[in-house]
Amino acid sequence: MSKPSDLVQGTLDLLILKIVALQPLNGWAINQRLRQVSGDVLQVTEGSLYPALHKLEQEGWITAEWKQSENNRRAKYYSLTKLGRQKLKKEAANWNRLSAAISHVVQLEEA
Amino acid sequence: MGPKHWLYTVPLRLRSIFRRAQVDHELDEELQYHLEMKINENVAKGMSDDEARRSALIALGGLDQNKEMCRDARGIWWLDSLLMDTRYGLRGFRNAPGFALTVIGTLALGLGILATSFTIFNSIVLRPFAVRDPYSLCAFIGWASSKDEGSPEKETVTLPEFQKFRRENPAFSEVFGYQPGIAPIAGRSASIQAVTGNYFTMLGGRMCMGRPLLESDDASGAGVAVASYAAWKSWFGSDPGTVGKTMLLGEKSVEVVGVAGPEFSGPQVQRVDFWVSLALAPELGKRKLYSSLVDTAFNTPIHPSSSALGGVPKMPRGDFPQLHIVPDGHPKSPTCGHLKIPH
């Protein structure tokens, strides 16, 4: 299980934005989806997922709506806002740049 | 963060603040949903109900802690703690009113003293006197050593001494002298200054009506006065025919020859109601000696070491074998306006 401190600073926001960009989801489903698509590598502790969601909502990057869940319960569904889409684009570009640079360094041939 | 961003986020913040009960309730429901899903998952994995619940709670890091973190993320924690601190503080006041009053009193006193000292500082330092070229003014005062004691003391200056000083100090463009005092005018106590005839011309004091005091008044020994603008209003009810009227200064009849402009108050902090000619100086109390202060202005910059600042040396007088007129301050560290003069 990957703790938030193991994630590179700021990547939790990026992951959440990306997941809800695909389709509106509730907190529980976001966690499940993240685990699924990352092949069980990435799993956010529930302890940090909800504070992160509330922060993103407060920043205006995601918006929340109460809807019926698959099991017929009321749940809070998050979806990406227009602002969030811009933010996601920027963060994703950042991430690509950073990870490419790190890969580059890690793959250096030892003399 | 453009204005569009604020348009979106400000209502959210306001909602977090003003509809806290609902926001809290929704947070409850959201976390509860997650908890139940987690328990279901745990049960499906084969845990007992209790175990599933405990494990789910642990995963969430505790419901209450998680809620707290969500509230923090919403950025309204400061409001909560502000309210709590206020409540706590007020409760403390109620439990120890004596202490609270002492603290409040101390703060009030401190603020009062600060405000008072700033008012004084403001009027003395930050707002120069409303006279022409106030920074070229320099106060002089007599210092005398008595026969038996070595250390000099502040001493008033007589009119002849003042005149000698004025004559023998060519470094200054102009010198005036004054004697302050309080005396009844027309039955009311007034702040009065007897001044030499060059007072108004030297300070550039504008007249609102009539004429200023003149050197010729000194020569003729006339008993004339100039009223301040405020005194003109309160003593004469802003009467346009004030000039030429006579009033009583103590026993003496004094003619009002002019009214000073509202902006002019002379080179001192205290209010002055009337400026009177030198002939009336004896009416200002028992002191027969002329003013203790001599104001001096110089048009050209003067070098601090100039001998002209040394005053009038050795003027024998009564009990005081020596009288020096030096810049106001202790003779060992005389200061002159904003100039510091090395001795």
mmCIF file of C-alpha atoms in Angstrom, chain B:
data_model
loop_
_atom_site.group_PDB
_atom_site.id
_atom_site.type_symbol
_atom_site.label_atom_id
_atom_site.label_comp_id
_atom_site.label_asym_id
_atom_site.label_seq_id
_atom_site.Cartn_x
_atom_site.Cartn_y
_atom_site.Cartn_z
ATOM 1 C CA MET B 1 -6.145 32.638 -9.936
ATOM 2 C CA GLY B 2 -8.305 34.912 -12.021
ATOM 3 C CA PRO B 3 -11.551 36.582 -11.008
ATOM 4 C CA LYS B 4 -13.390 33.684 -12.625
ATOM 5 C CA HIS B 5 -11.751 31.382 -10.111
ATOM 6 C CA TRP B 6 -12.897 33.524 -7.202
ATOM 7 C CA LEU B 7 -16.382 33.672 -8.636
ATOM 8 C CA TYR B 8 -16.469 29.943 -8.271
ATOM 9 C CA THR B 9 -14.642 29.385 -4.996
ATOM 10 C CA VAL B 10 -15.951 32.266 -2.884
ATOM 11 C CA PRO B 11 -19.536 30.917 -2.711
ATOM 12 C CA LEU B 12 -18.097 27.536 -1.698
ATOM 13 C CA ARG B 13 -16.131 29.112 1.149
ATOM 14 C CA LEU B 14 -19.159 31.098 2.250
ATOM 15 C CA ARG B 15 -21.226 27.942 2.218
ATOM 16 C CA SER B 16 -18.598 26.210 4.364
ATOM 17 C CA ILE B 17 -18.812 29.051 6.845
ATOM 18 C CA PHE B 18 -22.500 29.894 6.966
ATOM 19 C CA ARG B 19 -24.042 26.505 6.302
ATOM 20 C CA ARG B 20 -21.665 24.590 8.477
ATOM 21 C CA ALA B 21 -24.287 22.257 9.876
ATOM 22 C CA GLN B 22 -25.241 21.064 6.411
ATOM 23 C CA VAL B 23 -21.657 20.839 5.222
ATOM 24 C CA ASP B 24 -20.770 18.820 8.316
ATOM 25 C CA HIS B 25 -23.753 16.567 7.821
ATOM 26 C CA GLU B 26 -22.778 15.894 4.214
ATOM 27 C CA LEU B 27 -19.249 15.120 5.301
ATOM 28 C CA ASP B 28 -20.648 12.643 7.816
ATOM 29 C CA GLU B 29 -22.743 10.964 5.194
ATOM 30 C CA GLU B 30 -19.885 10.815 2.703
ATOM 31 C CA LEU B 31 -17.507 9.176 5.160
ATOM 32 C CA GLN B 32 -20.239 6.875 6.439
ATOM 33 C CA TYR B 33 -20.847 5.649 2.910
ATOM 34 C CA HIS B 34 -17.178 4.946 2.478
ATOM 35 C CA LEU B 35 -17.036 3.164 5.817
ATOM 36 C CA GLU B 36 -19.933 0.893 4.941
ATOM 37 C CA MET B 37 -18.470 0.023 1.566
ATOM 38 C CA LYS B 38 -15.214 -0.818 3.256
ATOM 39 C CA ILE B 39 -16.945 -2.989 5.862
ATOM 40 C CA ASN B 40 -18.812 -4.829 3.111
ATOM 41 C CA GLU B 41 -15.548 -5.433 1.337
ATOM 42 C CA ASN B 42 -13.899 -6.664 4.520
ATOM 43 C CA VAL B 43 -16.807 -9.006 5.266
ATOM 44 C CA ALA B 44 -16.590 -10.344 1.723
ATOM 45 C CA LYS B 45 -12.947 -11.098 2.432
ATOM 46 C CA GLY B 46 -14.118 -13.292 5.291
ATOM 47 C CA MET B 47 -13.761 -11.037 8.356
ATOM 48 C CA SER B 48 -16.280 -11.045 11.193
ATOM 49 C CA ASP B 49 -18.576 -8.017 11.396
ATOM 50 C CA ASP B 50 -16.692 -6.489 14.332
ATOM 51 C CA GLU B 51 -13.329 -7.098 12.774
ATOM 52 C CA ALA B 52 -14.479 -5.680 9.454
ATOM 53 C CA ARG B 53 -15.733 -2.539 11.143
ATOM 54 C CA ARG B 54 -12.615 -2.025 13.213
ATOM 55 C CA SER B 55 -10.342 -2.557 10.266
ATOM 56 C CA ALA B 56 -12.371 -0.128 8.131
ATOM 57 C CA LEU B 57 -12.192 2.549 10.817
ATOM 58 C CA ILE B 58 -8.456 2.099 11.136
ATOM 59 C CA ALA B 59 -8.067 2.440 7.372
ATOM 60 C CA LEU B 60 -9.935 5.760 7.483
ATOM 61 C CA GLY B 61 -7.587 6.919 10.198
ATOM 62 C CA GLY B 62 -10.471 7.406 12.606
ATOM 63 C CA LEU B 63 -13.741 9.065 11.589
ATOM 64 C CA ASP B 64 -13.357 12.177 13.673
ATOM 65 C CA GLN B 65 -9.745 12.758 12.721
ATOM 66 C CA ASN B 66 -10.655 12.376 9.085
ATOM 67 C CA LYS B 67 -13.500 14.863 9.419
ATOM 68 C CA GLU B 68 -11.156 17.262 11.099
ATOM 69 C CA MET B 69 -8.708 16.955 8.216
ATOM 70 C CA CYS B 70 -11.480 17.553 5.695
ATOM 71 C CA ARG B 71 -12.523 20.699 7.546
ATOM 72 C CA ASP B 72 -8.914 21.818 7.556
ATOM 73 C CA ALA B 73 -8.777 21.205 3.827
ATOM 74 C CA ARG B 74 -11.792 23.451 3.403
ATOM 75 C CA GLY B 75 -9.764 26.204 4.972
ATOM 76 C CA ILE B 76 -12.275 27.295 7.577
ATOM 77 C CA TRP B 77 -10.406 25.941 10.574
ATOM 78 C CA TRP B 78 -9.431 29.479 11.541
ATOM 79 C CA LEU B 79 -13.076 30.368 12.041
ATOM 80 C CA ASP B 80 -13.598 27.385 14.304
ATOM 81 C CA SER B 81 -10.557 28.121 16.387
ATOM 82 C CA LEU B 82 -11.407 31.810 16.478
ATOM 83 C CA LEU B 83 -14.845 31.063 17.862
ATOM 84 C CA MET B 84 -13.419 28.578 20.305
ATOM 85 C CA ASP B 85 -10.678 30.934 21.456
ATOM 86 C CA THR B 86 -13.183 33.738 21.914
ATOM 87 C CA ARG B 87 -15.467 31.542 23.947
ATOM 88 C CA TYR B 88 -12.548 30.311 26.007
ATOM 89 C CA GLY B 89 -11.312 33.841 26.563
ATOM 90 C CA LEU B 90 -14.716 35.148 27.649
ATOM 91 C CA ARG B 91 -15.080 32.248 30.057
ATOM 92 C CA GLY B 92 -11.691 33.131 31.503
ATOM 93 C CA PHE B 93 -12.818 36.729 31.999
ATOM 94 C CA ARG B 94 -15.903 35.588 33.841
ATOM 95 C CA ASN B 95 -13.897 33.361 36.152
ATOM 96 C CA ALA B 96 -11.314 36.013 36.985
ATOM 97 C CA PRO B 97 -12.897 39.445 36.514
ATOM 98 C CA GLY B 98 -10.194 41.179 38.554
ATOM 99 C CA PHE B 99 -7.489 39.849 36.327
ATOM 100 C CA ALA B 100 -9.494 40.699 33.217
ATOM 101 C CA LEU B 101 -10.029 44.287 34.382
ATOM 102 C CA THR B 102 -6.336 44.615 35.181
ATOM 103 C CA VAL B 103 -5.396 43.416 31.721
ATOM 104 C CA ILE B 104 -7.948 45.651 30.010
ATOM 105 C CA GLY B 105 -6.885 48.584 32.157
ATOM 106 C CA THR B 106 -3.223 47.999 31.418
ATOM 107 C CA LEU B 107 -3.876 47.824 27.686
ATOM 108 C CA ALA B 108 -6.071 50.915 27.755
ATOM 109 C CA LEU B 109 -3.479 52.835 29.730
ATOM 110 C CA GLY B 110 -0.719 51.716 27.384
ATOM 111 C CA LEU B 111 -2.695 52.744 24.310
ATOM 112 C CA GLY B 112 -3.599 56.043 25.919
ATOM 113 C CA ILE B 113 0.004 56.848 26.753
ATOM 114 C CA LEU B 114 1.066 55.869 23.254
ATOM 115 C CA ALA B 115 -1.591 58.046 21.647
ATOM 116 C CA THR B 116 -0.685 60.968 23.886
ATOM 117 C CA SER B 117 3.020 60.716 23.229
ATOM 118 C CA PHE B 118 2.410 60.443 19.523
ATOM 119 C CA THR B 119 0.229 63.531 19.603
ATOM 120 C CA ILE B 120 3.023 65.443 21.306
ATOM 121 C CA PHE B 121 5.687 63.985 19.019
ATOM 122 C CA ASN B 122 3.514 64.821 16.021
ATOM 123 C CA SER B 123 2.986 68.415 16.990
ATOM 124 C CA ILE B 124 6.590 69.027 17.964
ATOM 125 C CA VAL B 125 8.630 66.991 15.518
ATOM 126 C CA LEU B 126 6.497 65.978 12.574
ATOM 127 C CA ARG B 127 4.684 69.262 12.046
ATOM 128 C CA PRO B 128 7.103 72.148 11.990
ATOM 129 C CA PHE B 129 5.904 75.533 13.142
ATOM 130 C CA ALA B 130 3.784 77.411 10.669
ATOM 131 C CA VAL B 131 6.295 80.189 10.233
ATOM 132 C CA ARG B 132 8.540 81.095 7.339
ATOM 133 C CA ASP B 133 11.513 78.710 7.055
ATOM 134 C CA PRO B 134 11.037 77.081 10.491
ATOM 135 C CA TYR B 135 14.205 75.003 10.259
ATOM 136 C CA SER B 136 16.455 78.011 10.160
ATOM 137 C CA LEU B 137 15.180 79.073 13.557
ATOM 138 C CA CYS B 138 17.359 78.574 16.558
ATOM 139 C CA ALA B 139 16.559 79.171 20.198
ATOM 140 C CA PHE B 140 19.108 80.859 22.410
ATOM 141 C CA ILE B 141 19.099 81.170 26.142
ATOM 142 C CA GLY B 142 21.187 82.782 28.824
ATOM 143 C CA TRP B 143 23.430 80.649 30.972
ATOM 144 C CA ALA B 144 25.107 82.101 34.014
ATOM 145 C CA SER B 145 27.479 80.799 36.635
ATOM 146 C CA SER B 146 26.994 82.244 40.089
ATOM 147 C CA LYS B 147 29.933 83.338 42.227
ATOM 148 C CA ASP B 148 29.962 80.414 44.622
ATOM 149 C CA GLU B 149 28.933 77.568 42.380
ATOM 150 C CA GLY B 150 30.712 76.470 39.286
ATOM 151 C CA SER B 151 27.892 74.856 37.345
ATOM 152 C CA PRO B 152 25.987 77.269 35.142
ATOM 153 C CA GLU B 153 22.237 77.691 35.342
ATOM 154 C CA LYS B 154 19.566 78.865 32.972
ATOM 155 C CA GLU B 155 19.074 82.539 33.450
ATOM 156 C CA THR B 156 16.721 85.078 31.955
ATOM 157 C CA VAL B 157 18.150 87.794 29.770
ATOM 158 C CA THR B 158 17.521 91.477 30.251
ATOM 159 C CA LEU B 159 16.508 93.734 27.412
ATOM 160 C CA PRO B 160 19.927 95.479 27.237
ATOM 161 C CA GLU B 161 21.617 92.077 27.141
ATOM 162 C CA PHE B 162 19.322 90.996 24.356
ATOM 163 C CA GLN B 163 20.054 94.146 22.429
ATOM 164 C CA LYS B 164 23.794 93.644 22.874
ATOM 165 C CA PHE B 165 23.506 90.076 21.684
ATOM 166 C CA ARG B 166 21.511 91.179 18.670
ATOM 167 C CA ARG B 167 24.050 93.882 17.849
ATOM 168 C CA GLU B 168 27.165 91.780 18.311
ATOM 169 C CA ASN B 169 26.152 88.615 16.475
ATOM 170 C CA PRO B 170 26.338 89.389 12.775
ATOM 171 C CA ALA B 171 25.986 85.710 11.873
ATOM 172 C CA PHE B 172 22.209 85.898 12.243
ATOM 173 C CA SER B 173 19.987 87.684 9.823
ATOM 174 C CA GLU B 174 17.544 88.592 12.532
ATOM 175 C CA VAL B 175 16.983 88.096 16.220
ATOM 176 C CA PHE B 176 13.765 88.496 18.134
ATOM 177 C CA GLY B 177 13.002 88.102 21.776
ATOM 178 C CA TYR B 178 9.840 87.302 23.616
ATOM 179 C CA GLN B 179 8.414 86.904 27.058
ATOM 180 C CA PRO B 180 5.479 84.565 27.561
ATOM 181 C CA GLY B 181 2.922 85.059 30.250
ATOM 182 C CA ILE B 182 -0.673 84.637 31.264
ATOM 183 C CA ALA B 183 -2.738 87.663 32.174
ATOM 184 C CA PRO B 184 -6.382 88.679 32.111
ATOM 185 C CA ILE B 185 -7.557 90.440 28.969
ATOM 186 C CA ALA B 186 -11.014 91.946 29.111
ATOM 187 C CA GLY B 187 -11.591 89.881 32.234
ATOM 188 C CA ARG B 188 -10.605 86.567 30.726
ATOM 189 C CA SER B 189 -7.323 84.770 31.237
ATOM 190 C CA ALA B 190 -5.271 84.838 28.035
ATOM 191 C CA SER B 191 -1.986 83.366 26.869
ATOM 192 C CA ILE B 192 0.128 86.375 25.915
ATOM 193 C CA GLN B 193 3.544 86.926 24.457
ATOM 194 C CA ALA B 194 5.349 90.230 24.629
ATOM 195 C CA VAL B 195 7.559 90.277 21.540
ATOM 196 C CA THR B 196 10.091 92.558 19.933
ATOM 197 C CA GLY B 197 8.830 94.580 16.998
ATOM 198 C CA ASN B 198 10.513 92.414 14.375
ATOM 199 C CA TYR B 199 8.627 89.278 15.456
ATOM 200 C CA PHE B 200 6.017 89.175 12.699
ATOM 201 C CA THR B 201 8.265 90.329 9.860
ATOM 202 C CA MET B 202 10.949 87.819 10.814
ATOM 203 C CA LEU B 203 8.559 84.869 11.069
ATOM 204 C CA GLY B 204 6.541 85.877 8.020
ATOM 205 C CA GLY B 205 3.341 86.059 10.038
ATOM 206 C CA ARG B 206 0.490 87.073 7.718
ATOM 207 C CA MET B 207 -2.159 89.425 8.983
ATOM 208 C CA CYS B 208 -5.807 88.692 8.474
ATOM 209 C CA MET B 209 -6.605 92.346 9.060
ATOM 210 C CA GLY B 210 -4.823 95.397 10.438
ATOM 211 C CA ARG B 211 -1.065 95.547 10.823
ATOM 212 C CA PRO B 212 1.540 93.470 12.678
ATOM 213 C CA LEU B 213 3.611 94.740 15.581
ATOM 214 C CA LEU B 214 6.438 96.904 14.280
ATOM 215 C CA GLU B 215 9.871 98.061 15.364
ATOM 216 C CA SER B 216 8.422 101.523 15.696
ATOM 217 C CA ASP B 217 6.183 100.206 18.490
ATOM 218 C CA ASP B 218 9.321 99.300 20.464
ATOM 219 C CA ALA B 219 10.706 102.780 19.921
ATOM 220 C CA SER B 220 7.535 104.628 20.840
ATOM 221 C CA GLY B 221 6.711 102.375 23.775
ATOM 222 C CA ALA B 222 3.128 102.044 22.538
ATOM 223 C CA GLY B 223 0.818 99.522 24.197
ATOM 224 C CA VAL B 224 -0.514 97.658 21.181
ATOM 225 C CA ALA B 225 -1.575 94.058 20.540
ATOM 226 C CA VAL B 226 -2.202 91.602 17.713
ATOM 227 C CA ALA B 227 -4.905 89.043 18.352
ATOM 228 C CA SER B 228 -4.614 85.471 17.127
ATOM 229 C CA TYR B 229 -7.309 84.349 14.734
ATOM 230 C CA ALA B 230 -8.867 82.127 17.414
ATOM 231 C CA ALA B 231 -8.791 84.940 19.972
ATOM 232 C CA TRP B 232 -10.395 87.259 17.434
ATOM 233 C CA LYS B 233 -13.260 84.791 17.181
ATOM 234 C CA SER B 234 -13.680 84.151 20.904
ATOM 235 C CA TRP B 235 -12.887 87.597 22.344
ATOM 236 C CA PHE B 236 -14.434 89.722 19.611
ATOM 237 C CA GLY B 237 -16.970 87.366 18.055
ATOM 238 C CA SER B 238 -15.265 87.706 14.658
ATOM 239 C CA ASP B 239 -16.156 91.394 14.622
ATOM 240 C CA PRO B 240 -14.807 92.911 11.375
ATOM 241 C CA GLY B 241 -14.345 96.213 13.197
ATOM 242 C CA THR B 242 -11.960 94.796 15.793
ATOM 243 C CA VAL B 243 -8.910 96.753 14.622
ATOM 244 C CA GLY B 244 -8.664 100.006 16.550
ATOM 245 C CA LYS B 245 -10.615 98.749 19.546
ATOM 246 C CA THR B 246 -9.040 99.026 22.980
ATOM 247 C CA MET B 247 -9.119 96.438 25.733
ATOM 248 C CA LEU B 248 -7.693 96.119 29.221
ATOM 249 C CA LEU B 249 -4.567 94.088 29.894
ATOM 250 C CA GLY B 250 -4.572 94.073 33.660
ATOM 251 C CA GLU B 251 -4.844 97.786 34.389
ATOM 252 C CA LYS B 252 -3.451 99.009 31.110
ATOM 253 C CA SER B 253 -5.382 100.023 28.063
ATOM 254 C CA VAL B 254 -4.201 98.231 24.950
ATOM 255 C CA GLU B 255 -5.108 98.957 21.357
ATOM 256 C CA VAL B 256 -5.686 96.044 18.993
ATOM 257 C CA VAL B 257 -3.845 96.894 15.792
ATOM 258 C CA GLY B 258 -4.236 93.651 13.902
ATOM 259 C CA VAL B 259 -5.503 90.063 13.720
ATOM 260 C CA ALA B 260 -3.116 87.295 12.660
ATOM 261 C CA GLY B 261 -4.019 84.855 9.885
ATOM 262 C CA PRO B 262 -5.602 81.545 10.994
ATOM 263 C CA GLU B 263 -2.493 79.546 10.040
ATOM 264 C CA PHE B 264 -0.086 81.552 12.156
ATOM 265 C CA SER B 265 0.577 80.472 15.724
ATOM 266 C CA GLY B 266 4.232 81.378 16.186
ATOM 267 C CA PRO B 267 7.216 79.125 16.785
ATOM 268 C CA GLN B 268 5.946 77.319 19.859
ATOM 269 C CA VAL B 269 3.620 74.471 20.687
ATOM 270 C CA GLN B 270 1.471 76.338 23.180
ATOM 271 C CA ARG B 271 -1.467 78.405 22.015
ATOM 272 C CA VAL B 272 -0.975 82.175 22.012
ATOM 273 C CA ASP B 273 -4.027 84.427 22.193
ATOM 274 C CA PHE B 274 -2.372 87.838 21.955
ATOM 275 C CA TRP B 275 1.012 89.186 20.968
ATOM 276 C CA VAL B 276 1.726 92.497 22.652
ATOM 277 C CA SER B 277 4.429 95.112 22.261
ATOM 278 C CA LEU B 278 7.479 95.187 24.533
ATOM 279 C CA ALA B 279 6.144 98.065 26.560
ATOM 280 C CA LEU B 280 3.552 95.693 27.998
ATOM 281 C CA ALA B 281 6.058 93.019 29.066
ATOM 282 C CA PRO B 282 5.981 94.119 32.752
ATOM 283 C CA GLU B 283 2.238 93.369 32.793
ATOM 284 C CA LEU B 284 2.985 89.685 32.299
ATOM 285 C CA GLY B 285 3.695 88.730 35.859
ATOM 286 C CA LYS B 286 6.262 89.786 38.398
ATOM 287 C CA ARG B 287 9.389 89.125 36.381
ATOM 288 C CA LYS B 288 10.945 92.364 35.327
ATOM 289 C CA LEU B 289 13.644 90.570 33.414
ATOM 290 C CA TYR B 290 13.258 90.183 29.757
ATOM 291 C CA SER B 291 12.425 86.805 28.192
ATOM 292 C CA SER B 292 14.556 83.815 28.920
ATOM 293 C CA LEU B 293 14.630 82.885 25.264
ATOM 294 C CA VAL B 294 15.991 84.538 22.221
ATOM 295 C CA ASP B 295 15.088 83.231 18.814
ATOM 296 C CA THR B 296 17.497 83.673 16.054
ATOM 297 C CA ALA B 297 17.318 83.062 12.364
ATOM 298 C CA PHE B 298 20.086 83.136 9.854
ATOM 299 C CA ASN B 299 19.699 83.286 6.132
ATOM 300 C CA THR B 300 23.054 81.828 5.251
ATOM 301 C CA PRO B 301 24.164 78.463 6.561
ATOM 302 C CA ILE B 302 26.224 78.973 9.619
ATOM 303 C CA HIS B 303 29.163 76.820 10.558
ATOM 304 C CA PRO B 304 28.544 75.246 13.933
ATOM 305 C CA SER B 305 31.990 76.207 15.159
ATOM 306 C CA SER B 306 31.405 79.834 14.303
ATOM 307 C CA SER B 307 32.371 82.135 17.104
ATOM 308 C CA ALA B 308 29.083 83.921 16.604
ATOM 309 C CA LEU B 309 27.364 81.050 18.403
ATOM 310 C CA GLY B 310 29.528 81.559 21.434
ATOM 311 C CA GLY B 311 27.176 84.219 22.654
ATOM 312 C CA VAL B 312 27.988 87.432 24.381
ATOM 313 C CA PRO B 313 30.953 86.779 26.612
ATOM 314 C CA LYS B 314 31.275 88.068 30.130
ATOM 315 C CA MET B 315 28.346 90.250 30.888
ATOM 316 C CA PRO B 316 28.717 91.049 34.575
ATOM 317 C CA ARG B 317 25.398 91.245 36.353
ATOM 318 C CA GLY B 318 24.555 91.189 40.001
ATOM 319 C CA ASP B 319 25.159 87.807 41.558
ATOM 320 C CA PHE B 320 26.172 86.352 38.264
ATOM 321 C CA PRO B 321 29.698 87.316 37.287
ATOM 322 C CA GLN B 322 29.284 85.845 33.836
ATOM 323 C CA LEU B 323 26.307 85.517 31.544
ATOM 324 C CA HIS B 324 26.592 83.720 28.245
ATOM 325 C CA ILE B 325 23.845 83.619 25.700
ATOM 326 C CA VAL B 326 24.178 80.247 24.052
ATOM 327 C CA PRO B 327 21.958 77.938 21.990
ATOM 328 C CA ASP B 328 19.181 76.476 24.106
ATOM 329 C CA GLY B 329 20.284 73.404 25.997
ATOM 330 C CA HIS B 330 23.009 72.712 28.501
ATOM 331 C CA PRO B 331 26.118 74.739 27.681
ATOM 332 C CA LYS B 332 28.164 71.568 27.586
ATOM 333 C CA SER B 333 26.041 70.066 24.817
ATOM 334 C CA PRO B 334 24.191 72.907 23.207
ATOM 335 C CA THR B 335 21.598 72.048 20.603
ATOM 336 C CA CYS B 336 20.181 74.461 18.131
ATOM 337 C CA GLY B 337 16.984 73.517 16.376
ATOM 338 C CA HIS B 338 17.956 70.478 14.379
ATOM 339 C CA LEU B 339 21.597 71.489 14.465
ATOM 340 C CA LYS B 340 23.886 69.919 16.970
ATOM 341 C CA ILE B 341 26.630 72.327 17.799
ATOM 342 C CA PRO B 342 29.918 70.942 19.045
ATOM 343 C CA HIS B 343 31.488 73.070 21.711
#
